[in-house]
Short mmCIF file of C-alpha atoms in Angstrom, two decimals:
data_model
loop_
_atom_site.label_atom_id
_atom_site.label_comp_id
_atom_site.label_asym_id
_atom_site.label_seq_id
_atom_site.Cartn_x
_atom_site.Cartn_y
_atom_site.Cartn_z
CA UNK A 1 19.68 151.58 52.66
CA UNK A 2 22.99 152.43 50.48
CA UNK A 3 22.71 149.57 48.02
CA UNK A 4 25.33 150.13 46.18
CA UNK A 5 27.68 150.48 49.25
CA UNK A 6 26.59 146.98 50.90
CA UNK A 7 26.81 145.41 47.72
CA UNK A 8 30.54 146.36 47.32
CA UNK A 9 30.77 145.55 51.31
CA UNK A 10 29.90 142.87 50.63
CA UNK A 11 31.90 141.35 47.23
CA UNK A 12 35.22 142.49 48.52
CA UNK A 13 34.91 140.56 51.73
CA UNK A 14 33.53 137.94 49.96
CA UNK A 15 36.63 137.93 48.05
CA UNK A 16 39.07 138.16 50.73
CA UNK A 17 37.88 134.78 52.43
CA UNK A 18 39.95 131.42 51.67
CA UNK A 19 37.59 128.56 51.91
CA UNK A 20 40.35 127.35 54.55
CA UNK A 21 39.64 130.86 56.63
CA UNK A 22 35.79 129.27 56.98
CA UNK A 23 36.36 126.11 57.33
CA UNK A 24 35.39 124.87 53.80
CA UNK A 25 37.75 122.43 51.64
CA UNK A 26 40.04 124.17 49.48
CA UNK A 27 38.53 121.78 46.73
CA UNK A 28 39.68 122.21 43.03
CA UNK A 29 41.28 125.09 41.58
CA UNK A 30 39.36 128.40 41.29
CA UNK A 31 39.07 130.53 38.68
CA UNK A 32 38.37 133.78 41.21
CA UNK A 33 39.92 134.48 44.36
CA UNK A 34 37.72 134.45 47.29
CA UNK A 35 34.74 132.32 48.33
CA UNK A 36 31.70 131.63 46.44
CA UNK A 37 28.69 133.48 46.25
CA UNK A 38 26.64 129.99 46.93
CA UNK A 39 29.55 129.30 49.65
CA UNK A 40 28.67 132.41 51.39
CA UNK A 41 24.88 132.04 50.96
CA UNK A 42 25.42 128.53 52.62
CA UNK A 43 27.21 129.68 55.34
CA UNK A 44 24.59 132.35 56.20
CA UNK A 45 21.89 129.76 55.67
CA UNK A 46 20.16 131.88 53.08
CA UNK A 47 19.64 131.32 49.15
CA UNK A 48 22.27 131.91 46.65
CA UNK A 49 19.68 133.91 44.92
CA UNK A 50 18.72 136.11 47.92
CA UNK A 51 22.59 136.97 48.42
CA UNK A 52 23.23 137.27 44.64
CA UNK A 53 20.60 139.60 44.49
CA UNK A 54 22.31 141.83 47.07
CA UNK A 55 25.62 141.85 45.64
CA UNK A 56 23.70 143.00 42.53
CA UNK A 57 22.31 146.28 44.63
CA UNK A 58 18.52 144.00 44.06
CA UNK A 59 17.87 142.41 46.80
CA UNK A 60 14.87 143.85 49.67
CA UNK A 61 16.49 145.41 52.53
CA UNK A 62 17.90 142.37 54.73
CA UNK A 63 16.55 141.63 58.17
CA UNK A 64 19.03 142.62 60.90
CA UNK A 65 19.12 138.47 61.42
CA UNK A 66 19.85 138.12 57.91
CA UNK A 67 22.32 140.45 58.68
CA UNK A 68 23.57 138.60 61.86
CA UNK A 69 24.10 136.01 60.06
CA UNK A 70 26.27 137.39 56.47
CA UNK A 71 28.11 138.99 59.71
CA UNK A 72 29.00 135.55 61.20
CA UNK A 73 29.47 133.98 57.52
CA UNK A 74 31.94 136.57 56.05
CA UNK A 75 33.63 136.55 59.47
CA UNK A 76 33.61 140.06 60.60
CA UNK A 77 34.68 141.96 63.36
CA UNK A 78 32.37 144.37 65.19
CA UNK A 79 32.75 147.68 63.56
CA UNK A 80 33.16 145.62 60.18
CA UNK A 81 29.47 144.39 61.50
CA UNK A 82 28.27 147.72 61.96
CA UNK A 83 29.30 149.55 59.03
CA UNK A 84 27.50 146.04 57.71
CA UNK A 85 24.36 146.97 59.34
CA UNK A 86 24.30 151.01 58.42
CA UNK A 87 25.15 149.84 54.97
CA UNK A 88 21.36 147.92 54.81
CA UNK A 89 20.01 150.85 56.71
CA UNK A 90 19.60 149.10 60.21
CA UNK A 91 20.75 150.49 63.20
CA UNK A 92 23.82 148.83 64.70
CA UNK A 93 23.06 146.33 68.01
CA UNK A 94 23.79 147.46 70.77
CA UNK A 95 27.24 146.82 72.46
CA UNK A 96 27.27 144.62 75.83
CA UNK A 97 27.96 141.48 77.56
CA UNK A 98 24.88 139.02 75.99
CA UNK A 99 26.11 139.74 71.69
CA UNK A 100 24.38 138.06 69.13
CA UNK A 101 27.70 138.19 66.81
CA UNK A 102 30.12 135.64 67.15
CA UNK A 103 33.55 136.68 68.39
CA UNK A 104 35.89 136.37 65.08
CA UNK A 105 38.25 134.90 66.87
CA UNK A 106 36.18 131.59 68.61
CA UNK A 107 34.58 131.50 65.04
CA UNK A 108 38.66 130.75 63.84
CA UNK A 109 38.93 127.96 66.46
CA UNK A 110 35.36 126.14 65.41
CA UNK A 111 36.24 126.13 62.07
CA UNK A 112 39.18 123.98 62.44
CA UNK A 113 37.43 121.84 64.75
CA UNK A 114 36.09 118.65 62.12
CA UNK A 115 36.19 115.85 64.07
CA UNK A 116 34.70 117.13 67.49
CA UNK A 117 31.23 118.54 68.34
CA UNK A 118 31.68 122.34 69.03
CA UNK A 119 29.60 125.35 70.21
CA UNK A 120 29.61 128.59 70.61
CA UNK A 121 27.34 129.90 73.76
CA UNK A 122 26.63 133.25 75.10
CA UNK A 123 26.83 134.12 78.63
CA UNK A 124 23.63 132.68 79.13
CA UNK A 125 23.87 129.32 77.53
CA UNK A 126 22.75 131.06 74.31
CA UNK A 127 23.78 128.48 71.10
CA UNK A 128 24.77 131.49 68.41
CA UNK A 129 26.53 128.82 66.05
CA UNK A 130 27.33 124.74 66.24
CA UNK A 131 29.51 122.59 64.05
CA UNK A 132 28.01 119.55 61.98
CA UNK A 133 29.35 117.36 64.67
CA UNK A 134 27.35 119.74 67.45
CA UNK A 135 23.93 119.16 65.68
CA UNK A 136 24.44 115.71 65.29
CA UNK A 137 24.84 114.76 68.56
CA UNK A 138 22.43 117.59 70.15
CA UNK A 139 19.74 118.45 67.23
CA UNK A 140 19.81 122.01 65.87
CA UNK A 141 19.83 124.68 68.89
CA UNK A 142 20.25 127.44 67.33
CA UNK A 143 16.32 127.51 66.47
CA UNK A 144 14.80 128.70 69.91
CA UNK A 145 13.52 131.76 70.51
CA UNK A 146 12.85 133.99 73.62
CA UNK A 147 13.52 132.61 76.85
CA UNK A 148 13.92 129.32 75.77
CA UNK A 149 17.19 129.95 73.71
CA UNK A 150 18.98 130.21 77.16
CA UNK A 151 20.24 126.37 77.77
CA UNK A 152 19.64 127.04 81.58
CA UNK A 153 15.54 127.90 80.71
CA UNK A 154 15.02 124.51 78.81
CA UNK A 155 16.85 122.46 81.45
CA UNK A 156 14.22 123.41 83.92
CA UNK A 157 11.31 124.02 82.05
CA UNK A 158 11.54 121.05 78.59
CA UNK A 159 11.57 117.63 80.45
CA UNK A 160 13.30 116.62 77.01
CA UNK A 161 16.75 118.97 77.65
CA UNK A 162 17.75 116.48 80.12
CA UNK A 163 17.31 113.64 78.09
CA UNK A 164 20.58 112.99 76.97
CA UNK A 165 21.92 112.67 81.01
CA UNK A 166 22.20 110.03 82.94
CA UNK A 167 19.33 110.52 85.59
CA UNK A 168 22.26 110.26 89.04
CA UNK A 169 23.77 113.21 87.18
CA UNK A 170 20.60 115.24 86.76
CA UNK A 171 21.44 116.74 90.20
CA UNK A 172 24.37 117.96 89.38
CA UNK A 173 23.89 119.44 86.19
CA UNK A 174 21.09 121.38 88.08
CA UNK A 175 23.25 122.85 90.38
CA UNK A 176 26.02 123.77 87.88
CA UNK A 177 23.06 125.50 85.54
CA UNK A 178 22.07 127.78 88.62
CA UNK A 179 25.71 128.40 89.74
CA UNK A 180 26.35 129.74 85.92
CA UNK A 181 23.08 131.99 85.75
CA UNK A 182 24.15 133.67 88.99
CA UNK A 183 27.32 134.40 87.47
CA UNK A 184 25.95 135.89 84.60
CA UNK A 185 23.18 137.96 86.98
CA UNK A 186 26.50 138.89 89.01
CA UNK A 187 28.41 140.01 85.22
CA UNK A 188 24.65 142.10 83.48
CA UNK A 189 22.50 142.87 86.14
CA UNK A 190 19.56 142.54 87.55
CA UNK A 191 17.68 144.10 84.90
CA UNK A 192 19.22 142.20 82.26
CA UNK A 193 18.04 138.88 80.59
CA UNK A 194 19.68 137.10 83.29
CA UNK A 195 17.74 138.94 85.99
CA UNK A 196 14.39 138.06 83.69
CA UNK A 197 15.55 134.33 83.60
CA UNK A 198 15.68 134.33 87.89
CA UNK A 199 12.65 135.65 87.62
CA UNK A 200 10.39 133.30 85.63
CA UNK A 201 12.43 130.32 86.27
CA UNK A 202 11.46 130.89 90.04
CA UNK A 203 8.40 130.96 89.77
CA UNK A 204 7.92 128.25 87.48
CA UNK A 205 10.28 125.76 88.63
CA UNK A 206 10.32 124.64 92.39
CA UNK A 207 14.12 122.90 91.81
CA UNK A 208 15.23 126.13 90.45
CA UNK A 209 13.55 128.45 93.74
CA UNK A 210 15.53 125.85 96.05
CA UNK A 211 18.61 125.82 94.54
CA UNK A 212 19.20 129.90 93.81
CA UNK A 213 18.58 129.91 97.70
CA UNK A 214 21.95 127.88 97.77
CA UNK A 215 23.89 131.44 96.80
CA UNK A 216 26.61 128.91 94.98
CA UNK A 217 28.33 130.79 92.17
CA UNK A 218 30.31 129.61 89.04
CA UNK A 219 31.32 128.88 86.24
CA UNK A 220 32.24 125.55 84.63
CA UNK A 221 35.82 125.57 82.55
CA UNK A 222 36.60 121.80 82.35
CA UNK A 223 34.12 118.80 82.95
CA UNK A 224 33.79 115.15 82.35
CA UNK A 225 30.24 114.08 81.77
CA UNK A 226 28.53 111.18 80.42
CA UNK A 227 25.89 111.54 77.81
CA UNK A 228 23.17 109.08 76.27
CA UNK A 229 22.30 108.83 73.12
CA UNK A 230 19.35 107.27 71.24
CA UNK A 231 21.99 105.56 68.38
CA UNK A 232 25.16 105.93 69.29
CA UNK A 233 24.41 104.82 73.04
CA UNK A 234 26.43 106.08 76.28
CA UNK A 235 29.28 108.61 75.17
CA UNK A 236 31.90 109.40 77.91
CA UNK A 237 33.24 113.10 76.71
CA UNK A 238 35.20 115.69 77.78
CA UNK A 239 34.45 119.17 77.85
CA UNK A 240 36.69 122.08 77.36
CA UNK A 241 35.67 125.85 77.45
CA UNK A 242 37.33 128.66 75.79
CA UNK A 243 36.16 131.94 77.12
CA UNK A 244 36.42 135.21 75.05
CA UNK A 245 38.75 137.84 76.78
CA UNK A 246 35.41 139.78 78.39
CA UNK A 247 34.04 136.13 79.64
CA UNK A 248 30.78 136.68 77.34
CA UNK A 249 31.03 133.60 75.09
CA UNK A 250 33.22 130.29 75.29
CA UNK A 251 33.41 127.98 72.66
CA UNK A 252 32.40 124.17 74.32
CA UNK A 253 34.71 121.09 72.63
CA UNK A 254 33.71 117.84 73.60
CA UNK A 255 36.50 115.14 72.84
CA UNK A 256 36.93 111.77 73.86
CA UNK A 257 39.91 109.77 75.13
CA UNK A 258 42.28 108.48 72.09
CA UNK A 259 41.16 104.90 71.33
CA UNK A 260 38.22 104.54 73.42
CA UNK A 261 34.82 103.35 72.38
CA UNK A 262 33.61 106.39 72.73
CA UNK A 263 36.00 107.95 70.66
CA UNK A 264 35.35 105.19 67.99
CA UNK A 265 31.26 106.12 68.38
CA UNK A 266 32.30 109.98 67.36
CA UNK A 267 34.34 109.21 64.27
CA UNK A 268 30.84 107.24 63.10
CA UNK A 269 28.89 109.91 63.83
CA UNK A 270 31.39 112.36 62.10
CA UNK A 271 31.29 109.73 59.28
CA UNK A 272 27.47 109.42 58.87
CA UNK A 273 27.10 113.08 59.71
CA UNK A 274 23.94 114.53 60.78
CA UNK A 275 20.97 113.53 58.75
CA UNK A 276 20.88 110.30 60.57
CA UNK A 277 21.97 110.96 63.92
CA UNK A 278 20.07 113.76 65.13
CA UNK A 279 19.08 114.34 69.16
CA UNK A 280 16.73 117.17 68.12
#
């Protein structure tokens, strides 16, 4: 671990954010340019004193998802990630299809995006990062582990992923779920964590078994779905996808139509913000 070059990695980056590049209000005037050391320490969801620390060649070598994560707050691209990672004496991750760090430029897009829910999803329905609005209405999913990060795992394994669907749309959502995993098999392989997922999910779900037999591939760029929710009641949302160029994450916007109720139920949950509406 080269302390003192991660802890100058890390200061100049730190200092050639905006809080506008990350999202954050410009608030009042600063005295330094650049973000924050408690700004960045947020956004990584670690302690100011844990990042301070580093930036003061302290800290205990960080965790490659410590790591992960000061990659994803300080907004860096992936050889900016790997000389991150070499700097703290961890080998780089591996390059492919299913990436833990967020593409730079989807991570641009959410940050603008204050008044919608918004996700960022691997290939596999993996949540790497949500907006407030995002956590609100769904509960924190960034928090699984294994098998059960992948959105398509939960929705035929947790009873309590489909919750939040109307039960004559169940059926559909099922299909589209299998239609996306075989698209992902089709893009990593079968040896890959999508060819695991066909795997288990076959044998423990008999809805899953009889729909892979269906051979229906795809994957979903535009859809209008209804969604219920325990406070704010029956939300009719749109859903947009933006794909990254190699198709391996899309960032998911759900919006509303201008003026309708549930457009009207979104700005109150925007307003009253997470701590009191939360689906997880």
């Amino acid at each position: 671990m080269d302390r003192a070059a991660l802890a100058d990695f890390l200061r100049r980056h730190r200092a050639g954010l905006r809080p506008g590049d990350v999202g954050l209000p410009d608030g009042p005037r600063r005295r330094t340019a650049g973000l924050r050391r408690e700004e960045v320490a947020a956004l990584a969801v670690m302690s100011t004193d844990y990042y301070t620390r580093l930036e003061q060649q302290r800290g205990p070598q960080p965790s490659e998802q410590m790591l992960a994560s000061l990659a994803r707050a300080l907004r860096l691209g992936g050889e900016e990630r790997d000389y991150l990672f070499r700097c703290a004496g961890r080998n780089a991750p591996a390059s492919g299809p299913v990436s833990e760090h967020v593409a730079p430029a989807l991570l641009r897009v959410l940050d603008r995006l204050h008044d919608s829910p918004a996700l960022i999803l691997t290939v596999l329905g993996e949540t790497l990062v949500q907006n407030d609005m995002a956590r609100a209405l769904f509960g924190d999913h960034t928090h699984h582990t294994g098998l059960a990060r992948s959105e398509v795992f939960r929705w035929f394994t947790d009873p309590d992923a489909r919750r939040m669907y109307p039960p004559d749309d169940r059926p559909r959502q099922s299909r589209a779920q299998v239609a996306t995993l075989r698209a992902a098999l089709a893009m990593l392989g079968p040896r890959s964590r999508a060819g695991e997922l066909v795997g288990v999910l076959s044998e423990r779900s008999p809805e899953f078994a009889a729909l892979w037999e269906l051979h229906e591939v795809g994957r979903r760029f535009a859809d209008h779905k209804t969604l219920l929710h325990p406070e704010l009641g029956e939300l009719e949302v749109d859903c947009q996808a933006l794909f990254t160029e190699d198709r391996s994450q899309a960032l998911l916007v759900l919006t509303a139509a201008p003026r309708s109720e549930t457009g009207r139920r979104l700005e109150l949950l925007r307003v009253i913000g997470s701590e009191q509406f939360s689906a997880g």
